[in-house]
CSV table of C-alpha atoms in Angstrom, one decimal:
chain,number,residue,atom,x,y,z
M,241,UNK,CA,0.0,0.0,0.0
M,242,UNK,CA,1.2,3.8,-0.8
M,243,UNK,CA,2.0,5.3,1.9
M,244,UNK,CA,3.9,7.9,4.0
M,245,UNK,CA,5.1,6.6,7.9
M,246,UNK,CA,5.6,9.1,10.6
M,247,UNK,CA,6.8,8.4,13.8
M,248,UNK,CA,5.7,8.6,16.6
M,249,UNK,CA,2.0,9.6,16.4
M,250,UNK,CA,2.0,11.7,20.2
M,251,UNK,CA,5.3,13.0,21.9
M,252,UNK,CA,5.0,15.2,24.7
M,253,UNK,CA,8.5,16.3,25.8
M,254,UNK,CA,10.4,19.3,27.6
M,255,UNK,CA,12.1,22.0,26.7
M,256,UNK,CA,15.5,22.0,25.3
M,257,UNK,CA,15.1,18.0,24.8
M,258,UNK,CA,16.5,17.0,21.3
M,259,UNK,CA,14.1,15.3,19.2
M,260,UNK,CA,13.5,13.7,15.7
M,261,UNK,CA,10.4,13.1,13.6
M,262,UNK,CA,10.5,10.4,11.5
M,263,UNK,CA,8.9,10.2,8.0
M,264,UNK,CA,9.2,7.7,5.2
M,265,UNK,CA,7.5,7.1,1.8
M,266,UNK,CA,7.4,3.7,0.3
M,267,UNK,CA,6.0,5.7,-3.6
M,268,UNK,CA,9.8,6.2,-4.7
M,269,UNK,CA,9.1,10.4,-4.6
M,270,UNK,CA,11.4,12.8,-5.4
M,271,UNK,CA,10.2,15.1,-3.6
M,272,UNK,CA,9.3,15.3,0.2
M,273,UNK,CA,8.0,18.0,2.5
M,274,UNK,CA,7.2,19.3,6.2
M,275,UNK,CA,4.2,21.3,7.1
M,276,UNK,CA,3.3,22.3,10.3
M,277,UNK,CA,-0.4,22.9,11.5
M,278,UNK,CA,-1.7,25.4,14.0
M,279,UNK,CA,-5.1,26.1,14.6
M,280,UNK,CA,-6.5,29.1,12.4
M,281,UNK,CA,-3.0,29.2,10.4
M,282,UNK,CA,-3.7,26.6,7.9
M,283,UNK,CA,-0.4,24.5,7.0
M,284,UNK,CA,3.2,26.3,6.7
M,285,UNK,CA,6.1,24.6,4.9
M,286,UNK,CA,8.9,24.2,7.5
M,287,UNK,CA,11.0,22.1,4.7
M,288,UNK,CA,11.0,20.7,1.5
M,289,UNK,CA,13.9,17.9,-0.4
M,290,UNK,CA,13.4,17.9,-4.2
M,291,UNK,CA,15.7,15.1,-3.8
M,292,UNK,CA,18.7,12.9,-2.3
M,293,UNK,CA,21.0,15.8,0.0
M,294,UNK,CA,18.7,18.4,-1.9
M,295,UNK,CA,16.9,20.5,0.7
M,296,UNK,CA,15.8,24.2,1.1
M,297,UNK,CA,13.8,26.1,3.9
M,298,UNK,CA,9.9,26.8,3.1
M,299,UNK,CA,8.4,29.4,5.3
M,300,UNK,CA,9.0,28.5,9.0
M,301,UNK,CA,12.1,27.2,8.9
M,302,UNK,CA,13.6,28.6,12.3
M,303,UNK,CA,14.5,26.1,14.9
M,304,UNK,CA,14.2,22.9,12.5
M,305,UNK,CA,16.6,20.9,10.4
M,306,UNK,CA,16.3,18.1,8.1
M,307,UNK,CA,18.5,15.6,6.4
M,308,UNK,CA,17.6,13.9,3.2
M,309,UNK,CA,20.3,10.9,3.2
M,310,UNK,CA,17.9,8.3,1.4
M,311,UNK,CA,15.4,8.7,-1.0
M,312,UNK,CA,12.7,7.1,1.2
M,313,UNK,CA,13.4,9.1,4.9
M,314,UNK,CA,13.2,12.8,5.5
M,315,UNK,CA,13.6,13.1,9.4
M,316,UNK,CA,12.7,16.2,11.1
M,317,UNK,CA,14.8,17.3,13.5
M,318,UNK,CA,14.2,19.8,16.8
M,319,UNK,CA,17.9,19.9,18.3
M,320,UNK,CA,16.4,22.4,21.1
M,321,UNK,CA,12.6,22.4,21.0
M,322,UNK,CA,10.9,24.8,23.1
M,323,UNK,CA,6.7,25.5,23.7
M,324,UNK,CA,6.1,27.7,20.4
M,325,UNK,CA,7.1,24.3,18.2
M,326,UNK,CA,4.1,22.7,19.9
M,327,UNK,CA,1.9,22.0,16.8
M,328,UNK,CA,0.6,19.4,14.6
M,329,UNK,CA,3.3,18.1,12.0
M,330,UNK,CA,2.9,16.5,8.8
M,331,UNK,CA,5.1,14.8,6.2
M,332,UNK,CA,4.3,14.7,2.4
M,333,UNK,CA,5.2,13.4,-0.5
M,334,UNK,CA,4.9,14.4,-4.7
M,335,UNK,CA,5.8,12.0,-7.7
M,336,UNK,CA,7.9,13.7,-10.7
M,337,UNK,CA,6.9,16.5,-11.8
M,338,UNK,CA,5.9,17.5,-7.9
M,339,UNK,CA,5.6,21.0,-8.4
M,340,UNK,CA,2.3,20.5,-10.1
M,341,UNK,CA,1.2,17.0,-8.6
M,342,UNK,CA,-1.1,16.2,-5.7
M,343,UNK,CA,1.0,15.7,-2.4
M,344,UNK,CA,0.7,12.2,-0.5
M,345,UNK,CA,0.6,13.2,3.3
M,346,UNK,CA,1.5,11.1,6.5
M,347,UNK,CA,-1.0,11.1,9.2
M,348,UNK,CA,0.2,13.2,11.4
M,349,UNK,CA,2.6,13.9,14.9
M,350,UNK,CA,1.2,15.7,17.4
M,351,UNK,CA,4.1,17.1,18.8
M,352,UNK,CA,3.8,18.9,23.1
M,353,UNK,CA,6.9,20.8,24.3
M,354,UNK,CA,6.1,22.0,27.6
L,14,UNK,CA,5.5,35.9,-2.1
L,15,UNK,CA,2.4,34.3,-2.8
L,16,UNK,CA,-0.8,35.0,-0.2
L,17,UNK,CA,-4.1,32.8,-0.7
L,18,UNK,CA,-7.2,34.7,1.0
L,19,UNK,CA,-9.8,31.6,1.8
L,20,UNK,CA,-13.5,32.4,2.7
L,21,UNK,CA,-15.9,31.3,4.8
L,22,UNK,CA,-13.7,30.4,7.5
L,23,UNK,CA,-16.6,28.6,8.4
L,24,UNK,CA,-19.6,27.2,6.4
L,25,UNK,CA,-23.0,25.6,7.4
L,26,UNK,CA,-25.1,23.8,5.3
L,27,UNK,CA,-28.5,21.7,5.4
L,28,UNK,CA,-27.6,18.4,3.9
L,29,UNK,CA,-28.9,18.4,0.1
L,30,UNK,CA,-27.6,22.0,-0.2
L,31,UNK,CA,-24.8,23.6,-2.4
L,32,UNK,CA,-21.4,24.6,-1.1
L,33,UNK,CA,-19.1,27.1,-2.3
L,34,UNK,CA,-15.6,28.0,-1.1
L,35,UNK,CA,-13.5,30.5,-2.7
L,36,UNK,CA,-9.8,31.5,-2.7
L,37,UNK,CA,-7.8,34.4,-4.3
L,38,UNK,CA,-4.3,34.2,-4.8
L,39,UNK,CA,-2.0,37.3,-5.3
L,40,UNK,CA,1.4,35.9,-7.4
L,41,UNK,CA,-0.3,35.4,-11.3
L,42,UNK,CA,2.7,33.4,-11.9
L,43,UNK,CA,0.6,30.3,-9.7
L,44,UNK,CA,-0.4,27.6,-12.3
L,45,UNK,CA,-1.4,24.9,-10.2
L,46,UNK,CA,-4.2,24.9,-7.6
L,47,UNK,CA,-5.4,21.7,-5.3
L,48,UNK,CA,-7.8,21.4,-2.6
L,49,UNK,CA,-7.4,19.2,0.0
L,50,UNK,CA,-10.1,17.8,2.4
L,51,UNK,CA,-9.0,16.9,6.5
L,52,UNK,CA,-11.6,15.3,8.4
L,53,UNK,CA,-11.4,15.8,12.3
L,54,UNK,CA,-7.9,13.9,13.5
L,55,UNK,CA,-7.0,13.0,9.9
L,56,UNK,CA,-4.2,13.5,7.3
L,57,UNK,CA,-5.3,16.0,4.3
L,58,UNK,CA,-6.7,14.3,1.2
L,59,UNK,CA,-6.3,15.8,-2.3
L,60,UNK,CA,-9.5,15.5,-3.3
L,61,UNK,CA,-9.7,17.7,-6.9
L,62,UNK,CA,-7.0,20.5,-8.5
L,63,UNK,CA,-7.1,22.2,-11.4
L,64,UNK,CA,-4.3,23.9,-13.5
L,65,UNK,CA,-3.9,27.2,-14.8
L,66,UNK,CA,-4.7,25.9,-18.8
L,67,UNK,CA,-8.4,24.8,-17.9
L,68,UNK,CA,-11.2,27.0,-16.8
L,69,UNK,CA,-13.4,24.3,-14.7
L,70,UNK,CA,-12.9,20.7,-13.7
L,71,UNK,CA,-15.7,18.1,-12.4
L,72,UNK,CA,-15.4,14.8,-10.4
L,73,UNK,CA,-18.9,14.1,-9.0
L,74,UNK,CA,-20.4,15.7,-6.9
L,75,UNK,CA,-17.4,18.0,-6.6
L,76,UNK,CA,-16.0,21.0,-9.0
L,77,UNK,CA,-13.8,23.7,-9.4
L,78,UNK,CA,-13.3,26.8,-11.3
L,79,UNK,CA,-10.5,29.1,-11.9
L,80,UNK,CA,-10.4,32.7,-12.8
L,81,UNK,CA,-7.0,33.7,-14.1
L,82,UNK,CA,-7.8,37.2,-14.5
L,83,UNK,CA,-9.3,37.9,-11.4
L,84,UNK,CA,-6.7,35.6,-9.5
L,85,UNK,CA,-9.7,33.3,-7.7
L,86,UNK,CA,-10.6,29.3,-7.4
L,87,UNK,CA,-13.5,27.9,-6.2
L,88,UNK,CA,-14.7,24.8,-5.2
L,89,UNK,CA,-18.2,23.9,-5.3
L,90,UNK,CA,-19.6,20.8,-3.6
L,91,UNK,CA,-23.5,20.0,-4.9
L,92,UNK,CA,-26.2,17.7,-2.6
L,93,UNK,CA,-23.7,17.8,0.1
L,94,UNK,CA,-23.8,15.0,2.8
L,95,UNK,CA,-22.7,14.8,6.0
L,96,UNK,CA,-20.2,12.8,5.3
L,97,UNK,CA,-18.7,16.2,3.5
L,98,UNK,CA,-18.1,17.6,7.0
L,99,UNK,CA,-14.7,18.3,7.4
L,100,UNK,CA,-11.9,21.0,6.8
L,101,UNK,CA,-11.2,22.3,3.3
L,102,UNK,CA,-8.0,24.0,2.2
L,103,UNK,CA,-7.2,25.5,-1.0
L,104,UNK,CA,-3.1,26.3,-2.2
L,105,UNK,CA,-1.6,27.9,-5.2
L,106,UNK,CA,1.7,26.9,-6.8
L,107,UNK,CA,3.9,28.1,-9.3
L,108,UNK,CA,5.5,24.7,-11.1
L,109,UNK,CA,8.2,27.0,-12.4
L,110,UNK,CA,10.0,28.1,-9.4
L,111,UNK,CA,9.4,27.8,-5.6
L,112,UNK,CA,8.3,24.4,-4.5
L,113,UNK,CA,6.5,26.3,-1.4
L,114,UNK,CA,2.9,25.8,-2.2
L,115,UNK,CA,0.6,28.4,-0.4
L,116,UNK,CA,-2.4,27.4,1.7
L,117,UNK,CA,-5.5,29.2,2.5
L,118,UNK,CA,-6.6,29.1,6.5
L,119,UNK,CA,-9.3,26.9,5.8
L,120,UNK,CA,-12.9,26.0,5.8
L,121,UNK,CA,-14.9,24.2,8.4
L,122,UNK,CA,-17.7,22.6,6.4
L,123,UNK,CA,-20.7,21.5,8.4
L,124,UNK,CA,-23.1,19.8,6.5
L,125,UNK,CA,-26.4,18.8,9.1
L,126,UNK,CA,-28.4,16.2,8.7
């Protein structure tokens, strides 16, 4: 089945605690995205990887990194999380030709730094 | 950068009723436009898009037009059900340059029984 796999579903953590998202599509994309989702805000790219050790900041970027090392994984990466990163995160996923294809998403991490 | 206006924020219907959502988008350079549907704890779903070369698209129950020259998409959503209930966003993207696609705020769609 076509799908993108985040882990883990719920964190709740603490400030200052480094943590990593994971996501991973099984569709052989090129191209893979984060959004983050906050209520009234709609979704905001943090990052996107058009592909393999190809990455570039969307429009939150601040206090996130990625890595693209395989064409499957895009982790997400807090190294030193604090309480305004407490959102809803979401991977994606395009085919070729992403900039004008549907994206694939993963179901979600709800993500609680207190 | 791009901006994407969405309105209602929030939209009730009776079920049978008609639905209309609309978004303007500011960069004219935008040539691709989907719409995505997230029910309550759930992943978005494309669920129709249209490009900038066509005027209208129809799956079902569910259509959307485009307005180039007035820089607005709609989505329309006919005998709604209330199984439609959910969160609707639109997003514009240019396929030539930035890979940041734009998303409205969103619509709550309550459809009642």
């Amino acid at each position: 089945e076509a799908q993108v796999t985040q882990n883990p579903r719920y964190l709740i953590t603490v400030t200052g605690k480094k943590l990593t998202v994971t996501c991973s599509q099984n569709m052989n994309h090129e191209y893979m995205s984060w959004y983050r989702q906050d209520p009234g805000l709609g979704l905001r790219q943090i990052y996107y990887s058009m592909n393999v050790e190809v990455t570039d900041k969307g429009d939150v970027p601040e206090g996130y990194k990625v890595s693209r090392k395989e064409k499957r994984n895009f982790p997400l990466i807090l190294e030193s999380p604090s309480p305004n990163q407490t959102s809803l995160y979401f991977c994606a996923s395009s085919g070729q030709g992403f900039s004008n294809q549907p994206q694939h998403f993963g179901d979600g991490t709800r993500l609680s730094i207190l | 950068g791009e901006n994407v206006e969405q309105h209602p924020s929030t939209l009730s219907v009776q079920e049978g009723d008609s639905a209309v959502i609309k978004c303007t988008y500011s960069d004219s350079a935008s040539n691709y436009f989907p719409w995505y549907k997230q029910e309550l704890g759930k992943r978005p779903q494309l669920i129709i898009d249209i490009r900038s070369n066509v005027g209208e698209k129809k799956d079902q129950r569910i259509a959307v037009t485009l307005n180039k020259t007035a820089k607005h998409f709609s989505l329309h959503i006919t005998e709604t059900q209330p199984e439609d209930s959910a969160v609707y966003f639109c997003a514009a993207l240019y396929s030539g340059g930035s890979y940041i696609p734009t998303f409205g705020r969103g619509t709550s769609l309550i459809v009642h029984p």
